[in-house]
Short mmCIF file of C-alpha atoms in Angstrom, two decimals:
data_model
loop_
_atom_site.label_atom_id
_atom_site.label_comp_id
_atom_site.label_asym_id
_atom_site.label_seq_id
_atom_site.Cartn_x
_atom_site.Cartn_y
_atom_site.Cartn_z
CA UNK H 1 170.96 76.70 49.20
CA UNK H 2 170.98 77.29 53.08
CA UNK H 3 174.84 76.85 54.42
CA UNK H 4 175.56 74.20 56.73
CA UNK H 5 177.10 76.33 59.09
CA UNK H 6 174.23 77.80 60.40
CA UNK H 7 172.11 76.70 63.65
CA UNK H 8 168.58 76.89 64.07
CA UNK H 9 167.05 76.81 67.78
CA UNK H 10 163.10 74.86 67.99
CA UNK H 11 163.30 75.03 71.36
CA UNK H 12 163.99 71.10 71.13
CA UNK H 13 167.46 71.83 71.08
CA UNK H 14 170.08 73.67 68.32
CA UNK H 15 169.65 71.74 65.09
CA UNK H 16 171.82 72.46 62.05
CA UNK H 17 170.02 74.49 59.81
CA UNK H 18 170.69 72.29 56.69
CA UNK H 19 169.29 69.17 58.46
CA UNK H 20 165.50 70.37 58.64
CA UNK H 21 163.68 70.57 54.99
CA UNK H 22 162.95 73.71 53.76
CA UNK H 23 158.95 73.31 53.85
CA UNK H 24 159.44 72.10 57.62
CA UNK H 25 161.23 75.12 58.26
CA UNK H 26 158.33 77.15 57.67
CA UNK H 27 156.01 75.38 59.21
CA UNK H 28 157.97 75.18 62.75
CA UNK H 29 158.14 79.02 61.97
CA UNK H 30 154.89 79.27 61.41
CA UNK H 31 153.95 77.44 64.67
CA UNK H 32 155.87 80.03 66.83
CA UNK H 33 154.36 83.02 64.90
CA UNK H 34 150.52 82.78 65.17
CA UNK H 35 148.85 81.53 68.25
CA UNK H 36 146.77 78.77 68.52
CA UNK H 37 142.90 78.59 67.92
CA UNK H 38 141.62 79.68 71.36
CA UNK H 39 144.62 80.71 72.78
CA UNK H 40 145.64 84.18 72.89
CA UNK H 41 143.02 85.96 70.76
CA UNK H 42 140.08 84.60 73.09
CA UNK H 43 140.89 87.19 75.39
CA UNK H 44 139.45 89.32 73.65
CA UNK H 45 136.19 88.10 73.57
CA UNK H 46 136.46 87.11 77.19
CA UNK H 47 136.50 90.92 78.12
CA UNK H 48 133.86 91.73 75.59
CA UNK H 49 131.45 89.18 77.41
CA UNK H 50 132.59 90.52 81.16
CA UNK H 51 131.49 94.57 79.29
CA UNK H 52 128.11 92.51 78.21
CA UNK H 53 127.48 90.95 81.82
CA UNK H 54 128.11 94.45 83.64
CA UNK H 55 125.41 96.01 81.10
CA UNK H 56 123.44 93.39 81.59
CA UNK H 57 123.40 93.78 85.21
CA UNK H 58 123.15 97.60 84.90
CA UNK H 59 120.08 97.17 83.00
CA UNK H 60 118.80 94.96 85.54
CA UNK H 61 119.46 97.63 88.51
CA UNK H 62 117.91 100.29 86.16
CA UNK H 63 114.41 98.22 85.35
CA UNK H 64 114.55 97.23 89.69
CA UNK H 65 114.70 101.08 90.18
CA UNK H 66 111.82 101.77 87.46
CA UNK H 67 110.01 99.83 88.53
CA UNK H 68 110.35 100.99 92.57
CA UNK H 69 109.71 104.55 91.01
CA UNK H 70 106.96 103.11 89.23
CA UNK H 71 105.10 101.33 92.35
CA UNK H 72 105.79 104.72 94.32
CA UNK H 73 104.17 107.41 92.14
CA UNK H 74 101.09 104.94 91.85
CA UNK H 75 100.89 104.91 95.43
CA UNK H 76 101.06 108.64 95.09
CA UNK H 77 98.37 108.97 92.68
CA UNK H 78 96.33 107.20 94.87
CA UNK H 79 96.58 109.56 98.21
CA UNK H 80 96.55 112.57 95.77
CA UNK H 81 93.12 111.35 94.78
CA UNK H 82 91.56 110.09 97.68
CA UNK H 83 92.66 113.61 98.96
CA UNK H 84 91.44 115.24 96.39
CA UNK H 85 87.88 113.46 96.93
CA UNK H 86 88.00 114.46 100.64
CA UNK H 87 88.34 118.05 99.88
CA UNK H 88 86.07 118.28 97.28
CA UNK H 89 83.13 116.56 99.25
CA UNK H 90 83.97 118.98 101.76
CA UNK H 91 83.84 122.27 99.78
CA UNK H 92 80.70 120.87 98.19
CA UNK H 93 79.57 120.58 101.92
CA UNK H 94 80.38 123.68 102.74
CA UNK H 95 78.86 125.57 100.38
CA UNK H 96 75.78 123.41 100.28
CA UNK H 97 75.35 123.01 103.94
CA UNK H 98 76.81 125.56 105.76
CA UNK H 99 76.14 129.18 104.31
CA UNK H 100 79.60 129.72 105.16
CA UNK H 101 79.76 130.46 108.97
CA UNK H 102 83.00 130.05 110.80
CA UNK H 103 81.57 127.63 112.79
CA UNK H 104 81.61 125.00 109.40
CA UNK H 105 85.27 124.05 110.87
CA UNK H 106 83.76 122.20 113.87
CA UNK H 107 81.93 120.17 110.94
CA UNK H 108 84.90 119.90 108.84
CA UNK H 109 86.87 118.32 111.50
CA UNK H 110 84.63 115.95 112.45
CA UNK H 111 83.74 114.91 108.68
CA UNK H 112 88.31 115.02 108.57
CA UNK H 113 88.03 112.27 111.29
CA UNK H 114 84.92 109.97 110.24
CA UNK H 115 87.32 109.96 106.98
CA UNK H 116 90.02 108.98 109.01
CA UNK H 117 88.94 106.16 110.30
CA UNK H 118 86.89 104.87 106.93
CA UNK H 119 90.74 104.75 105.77
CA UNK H 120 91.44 102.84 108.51
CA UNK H 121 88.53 100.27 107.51
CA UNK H 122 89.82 99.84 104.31
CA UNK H 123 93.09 99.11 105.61
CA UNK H 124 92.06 96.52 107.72
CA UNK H 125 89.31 94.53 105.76
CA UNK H 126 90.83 95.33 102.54
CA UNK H 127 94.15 93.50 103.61
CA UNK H 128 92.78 91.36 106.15
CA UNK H 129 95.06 92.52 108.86
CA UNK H 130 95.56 94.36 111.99
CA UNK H 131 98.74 95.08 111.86
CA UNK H 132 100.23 98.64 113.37
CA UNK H 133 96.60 99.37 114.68
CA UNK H 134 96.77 100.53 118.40
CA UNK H 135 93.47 98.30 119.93
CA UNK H 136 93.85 101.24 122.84
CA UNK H 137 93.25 104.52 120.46
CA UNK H 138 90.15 102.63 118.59
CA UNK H 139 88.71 101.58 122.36
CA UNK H 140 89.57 105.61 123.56
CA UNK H 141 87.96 106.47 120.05
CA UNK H 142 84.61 104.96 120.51
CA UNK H 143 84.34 106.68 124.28
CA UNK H 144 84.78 110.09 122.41
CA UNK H 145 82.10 109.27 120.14
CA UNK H 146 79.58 108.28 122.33
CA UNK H 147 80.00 110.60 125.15
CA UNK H 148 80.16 113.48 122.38
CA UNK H 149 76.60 111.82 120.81
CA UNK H 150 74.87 111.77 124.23
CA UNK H 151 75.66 114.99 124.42
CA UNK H 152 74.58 116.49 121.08
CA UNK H 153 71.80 114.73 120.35
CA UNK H 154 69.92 115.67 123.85
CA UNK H 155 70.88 118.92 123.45
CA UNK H 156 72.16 122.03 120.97
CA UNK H 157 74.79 124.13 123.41
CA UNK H 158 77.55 122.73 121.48
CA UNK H 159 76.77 122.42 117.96
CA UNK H 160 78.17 124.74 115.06
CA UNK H 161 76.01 127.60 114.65
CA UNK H 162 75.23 127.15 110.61
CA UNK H 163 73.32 124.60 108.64
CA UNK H 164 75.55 121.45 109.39
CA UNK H 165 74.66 121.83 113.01
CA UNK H 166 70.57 120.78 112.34
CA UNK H 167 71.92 117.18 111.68
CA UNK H 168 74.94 116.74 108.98
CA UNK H 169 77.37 117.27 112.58
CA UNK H 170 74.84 114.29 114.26
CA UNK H 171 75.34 111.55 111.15
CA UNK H 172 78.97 112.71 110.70
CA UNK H 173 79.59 111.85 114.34
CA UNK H 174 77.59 108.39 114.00
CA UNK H 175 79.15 107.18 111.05
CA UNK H 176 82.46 107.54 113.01
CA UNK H 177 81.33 105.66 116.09
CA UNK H 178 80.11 103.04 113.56
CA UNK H 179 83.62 102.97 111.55
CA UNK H 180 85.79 102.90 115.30
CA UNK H 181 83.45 100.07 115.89
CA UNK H 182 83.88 97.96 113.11
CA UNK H 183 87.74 98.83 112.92
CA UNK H 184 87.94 97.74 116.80
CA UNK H 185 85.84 94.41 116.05
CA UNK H 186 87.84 93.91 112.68
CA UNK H 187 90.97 93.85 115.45
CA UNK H 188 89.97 91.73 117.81
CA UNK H 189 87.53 88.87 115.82
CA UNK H 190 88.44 88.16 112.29
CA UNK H 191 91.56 89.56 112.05
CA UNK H 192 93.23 89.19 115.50
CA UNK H 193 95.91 86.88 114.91
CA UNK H 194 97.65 89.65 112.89
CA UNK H 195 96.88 91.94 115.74
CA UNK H 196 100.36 93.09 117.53
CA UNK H 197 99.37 93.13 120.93
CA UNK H 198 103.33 92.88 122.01
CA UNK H 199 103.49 96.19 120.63
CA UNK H 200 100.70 97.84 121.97
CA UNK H 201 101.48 98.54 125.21
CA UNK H 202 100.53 101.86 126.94
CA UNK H 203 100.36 101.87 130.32
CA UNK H 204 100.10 98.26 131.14
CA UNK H 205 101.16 98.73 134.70
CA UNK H 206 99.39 97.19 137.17
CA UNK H 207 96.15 96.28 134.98
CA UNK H 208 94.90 93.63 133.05
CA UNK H 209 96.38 92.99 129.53
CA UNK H 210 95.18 95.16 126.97
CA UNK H 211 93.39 97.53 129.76
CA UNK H 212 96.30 100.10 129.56
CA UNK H 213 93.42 102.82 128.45
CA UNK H 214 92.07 103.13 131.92
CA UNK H 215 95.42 105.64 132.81
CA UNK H 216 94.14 107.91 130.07
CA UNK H 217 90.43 107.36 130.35
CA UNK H 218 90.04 107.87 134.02
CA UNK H 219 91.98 111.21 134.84
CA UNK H 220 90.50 112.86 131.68
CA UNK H 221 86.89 111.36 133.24
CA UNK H 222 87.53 113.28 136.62
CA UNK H 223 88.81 116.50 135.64
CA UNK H 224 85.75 116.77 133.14
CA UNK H 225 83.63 116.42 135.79
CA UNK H 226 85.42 119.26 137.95
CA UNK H 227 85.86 121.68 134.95
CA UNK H 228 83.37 121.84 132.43
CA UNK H 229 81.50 124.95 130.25
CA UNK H 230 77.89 125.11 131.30
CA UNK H 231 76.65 125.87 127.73
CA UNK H 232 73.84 122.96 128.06
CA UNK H 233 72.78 123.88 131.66
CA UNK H 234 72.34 120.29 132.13
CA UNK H 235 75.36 118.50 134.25
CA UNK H 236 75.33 114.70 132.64
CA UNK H 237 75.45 116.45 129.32
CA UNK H 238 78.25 119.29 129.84
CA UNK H 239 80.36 116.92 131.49
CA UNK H 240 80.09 114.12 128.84
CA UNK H 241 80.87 116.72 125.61
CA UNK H 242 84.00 117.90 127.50
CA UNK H 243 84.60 114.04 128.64
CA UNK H 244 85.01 113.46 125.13
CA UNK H 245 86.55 116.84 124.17
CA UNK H 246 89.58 116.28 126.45
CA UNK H 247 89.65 112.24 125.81
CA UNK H 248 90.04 112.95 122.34
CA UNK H 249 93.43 114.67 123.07
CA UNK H 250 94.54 111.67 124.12
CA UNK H 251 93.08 109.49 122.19
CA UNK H 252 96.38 109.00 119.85
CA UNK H 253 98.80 108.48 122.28
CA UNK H 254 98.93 104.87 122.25
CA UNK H 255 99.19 104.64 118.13
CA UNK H 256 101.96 107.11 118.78
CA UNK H 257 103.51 104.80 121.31
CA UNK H 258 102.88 102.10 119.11
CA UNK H 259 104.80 103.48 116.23
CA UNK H 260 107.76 104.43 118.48
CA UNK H 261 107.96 100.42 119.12
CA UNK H 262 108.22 99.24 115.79
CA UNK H 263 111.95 98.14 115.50
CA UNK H 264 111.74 98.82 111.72
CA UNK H 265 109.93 102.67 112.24
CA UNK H 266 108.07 102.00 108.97
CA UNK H 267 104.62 102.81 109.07
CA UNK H 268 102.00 101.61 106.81
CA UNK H 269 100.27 104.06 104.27
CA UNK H 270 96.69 103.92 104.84
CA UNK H 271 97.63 103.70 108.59
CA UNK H 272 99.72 107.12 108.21
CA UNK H 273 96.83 108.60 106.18
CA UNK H 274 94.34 107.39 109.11
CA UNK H 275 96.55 108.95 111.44
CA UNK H 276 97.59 112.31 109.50
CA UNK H 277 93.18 112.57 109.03
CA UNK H 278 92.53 112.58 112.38
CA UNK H 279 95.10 114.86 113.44
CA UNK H 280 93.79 117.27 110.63
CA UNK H 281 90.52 117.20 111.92
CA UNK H 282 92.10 118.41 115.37
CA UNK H 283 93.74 121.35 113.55
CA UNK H 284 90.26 122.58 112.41
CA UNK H 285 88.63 122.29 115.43
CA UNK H 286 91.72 124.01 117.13
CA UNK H 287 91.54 126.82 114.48
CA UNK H 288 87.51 127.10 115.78
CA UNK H 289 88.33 127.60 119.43
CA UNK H 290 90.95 129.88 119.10
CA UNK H 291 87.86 132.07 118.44
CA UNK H 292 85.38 130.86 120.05
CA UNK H 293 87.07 129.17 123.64
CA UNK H 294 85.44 132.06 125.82
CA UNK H 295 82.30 131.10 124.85
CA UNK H 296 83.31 127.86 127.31
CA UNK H 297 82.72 129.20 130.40
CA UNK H 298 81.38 127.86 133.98
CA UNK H 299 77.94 128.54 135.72
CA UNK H 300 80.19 130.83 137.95
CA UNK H 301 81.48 132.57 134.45
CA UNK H 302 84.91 131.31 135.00
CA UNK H 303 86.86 130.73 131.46
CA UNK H 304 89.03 127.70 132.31
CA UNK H 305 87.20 125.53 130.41
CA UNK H 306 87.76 127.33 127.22
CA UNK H 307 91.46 127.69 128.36
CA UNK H 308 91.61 123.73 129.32
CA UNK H 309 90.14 122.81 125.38
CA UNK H 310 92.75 125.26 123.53
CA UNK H 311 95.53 123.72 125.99
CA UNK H 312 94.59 119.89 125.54
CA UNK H 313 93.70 120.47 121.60
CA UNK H 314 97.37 122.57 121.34
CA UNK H 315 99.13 119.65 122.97
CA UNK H 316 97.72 116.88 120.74
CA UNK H 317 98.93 118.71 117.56
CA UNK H 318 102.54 118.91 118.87
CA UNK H 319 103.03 115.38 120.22
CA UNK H 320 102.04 115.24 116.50
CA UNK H 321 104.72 117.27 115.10
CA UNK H 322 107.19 114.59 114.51
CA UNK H 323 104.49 112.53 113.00
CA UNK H 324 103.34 115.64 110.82
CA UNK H 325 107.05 115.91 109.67
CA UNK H 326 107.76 112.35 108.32
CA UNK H 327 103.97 112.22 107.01
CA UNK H 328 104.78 115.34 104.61
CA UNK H 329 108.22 113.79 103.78
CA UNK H 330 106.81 110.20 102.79
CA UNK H 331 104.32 112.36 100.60
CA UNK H 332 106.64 114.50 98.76
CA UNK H 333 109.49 111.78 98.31
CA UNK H 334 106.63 109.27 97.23
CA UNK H 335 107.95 107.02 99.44
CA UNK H 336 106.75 105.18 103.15
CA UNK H 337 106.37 106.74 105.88
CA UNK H 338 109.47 106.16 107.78
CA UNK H 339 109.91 107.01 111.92
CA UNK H 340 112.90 107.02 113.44
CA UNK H 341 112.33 104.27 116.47
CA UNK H 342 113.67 104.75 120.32
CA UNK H 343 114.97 108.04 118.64
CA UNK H 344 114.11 111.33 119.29
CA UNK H 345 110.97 110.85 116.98
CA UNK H 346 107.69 111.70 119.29
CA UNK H 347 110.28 111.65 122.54
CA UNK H 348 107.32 113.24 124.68
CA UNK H 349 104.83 109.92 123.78
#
């Protein structure tokens, strides 16, 4: 039997230990002992949920970044093969068509650009937008083309040597002019509310909007006419191949200047791969006239022609360097083409 004497604390107050039953006794005990259902021993599962949630949420990041790395090597498969198909139908061209004379790289660039701007067709038409397409380098584009046909087709003074020069070079130059066509009237009918005129601005100074071509066209008009080669013997016709010889080294300017106004500096794909074409096709024909530029000489013999095409051909590949540089980045990294805007990216454009 418990002794009277002794004091037992609830927490209500001291109450002497004899007056609470035995079986009562336990039961307050028992109430201070364990805690209540939900009370302390939910924390437990509290923290297991919170360790659930964050590997939830990891898993989430890690399917978002599959998935990125997914989209981006597809994209890569696709420019490895359409790259792949544009160097096979050349070497199948070459060695078909050209009996391998040097003079196949004047084909091969101008086959590199036709593919450049079939890209650029299924850019537009495919997506149904304009968008980062300079109107200016298409308009330059189709100048080159058709001063370079009414040159060629009168006349052979400036066609390769080999097989491609009887009349591959002539339908590889008209299916260009025929794709800058369509890509210029894809711009400005159907799909010129996604054109972005505010962007494409070279040299709109004192002209008519959307006439900013005139300050490259012009100049590069005149000093064709003063110093030309003399291979066709026939003025109209020497003058109009180097019209479109020099043009052409111009011609990208205002898609460069275009790409250095985009605030974000992200450049679409097929629009880089149109671009990064075109500027491969120069590298050929470069590569050609390193040889071959004193063949370009005056009626008087003089070789500044020849020197004038290396110099204009040389100083469209390095306002291209920059451009060149990202290009093989986005490639490697599998990821878009990214250019640094009102940076030092293309700083002489």
């Amino acid at each position: 039997m418990a002794s009277e004497g002794l004091i037992h604390d609830t927490g209500l107050g001291a109450v002497p230990l004899a007056t609470v039953p035995h079986q009562r006794l336990v039961t307050v005990r028992a109430s201070y002992s364990a805690p209540a259902p939900g009370g302390y021993g939910q924390q437990h599962d509290y923290s297991q949920n919170a360790g659930n949630f964050g590997a939830s949420s990891n898993q989430d990041d890690d399917s978002k970044k599959g998935g990125k790395k997914s989209m981006a090597l597809h994209a890569l498969n696709k420019i490895v093969i359409m790259w792949a198909g544009f160097f096979t139908a050349s070497l199948f061209v070459y060695f078909m068509m050209s009996g391998g004379d040097f003079s196949f790289l004047m084909t091969y660039g101008a086959i590199s650009r036709m593919f450049g701007f079939g890209i650029l067709n299924v850019k537009i038409f495919s997506s149904k937008r304009a968008t980062g397409v300079s109107v200016k380098t298409l308009q330059l584009y189709c100048l080159v083309f058709f001063f370079r046909l009414t040159s060629i087709i009168r006349h052979q003074g400036y066609l390769p040597y080999d097989k491609s020069g009887d009349w591959l070079y002539h339908v590889v130059e008209i299916m260009a002019l025929i794709f800058t066509g369509t890509a210029l009237w894809g711009c400005m009918a159907p799909f010129k509310s996604t054109y972005q005129g505010a962007l494409d601005k070279f040299g709109e100074m004192h002209v008519p909007p959307g006439m900013g071509a005139v300050y490259l066209a012009v100049p590069m008009l005149i000093l064709a006419i003063i110093v030309h080669p003399n291979l066709n013997s026939d003025f109209m016709s020497d003058a109009a191949w180097t019209y479109a010889m020099y043009l052409e080294s111009v011609a990208l300017v205002p898609q460069l200047f275009m790409f250095q106004k985009q605030t974000s500096g992200v450049v679409e794909l097929l629009t880089a791969h149109f671009v990064a074409a075109l500027g491969f096709g120069r590298l050929m024909e470069f590569m050609f006239w390193v040889y071959s530029y004193h063949e370009l000489a005056t009626s008087a013999g003089s070789k500044l022609p020849g020197y004038l095409a290396l110099f204009s051909q040389l100083m469209q590949l390095v306002l291209m360097l920059d451009f060149f540089w990202y290009y093989y980045l986005a490639v490697k990294n599998a990821t878009p083409l990214v250019l640094p805007s009102h940076g030092a990216a293309m700083g002489m454009v």
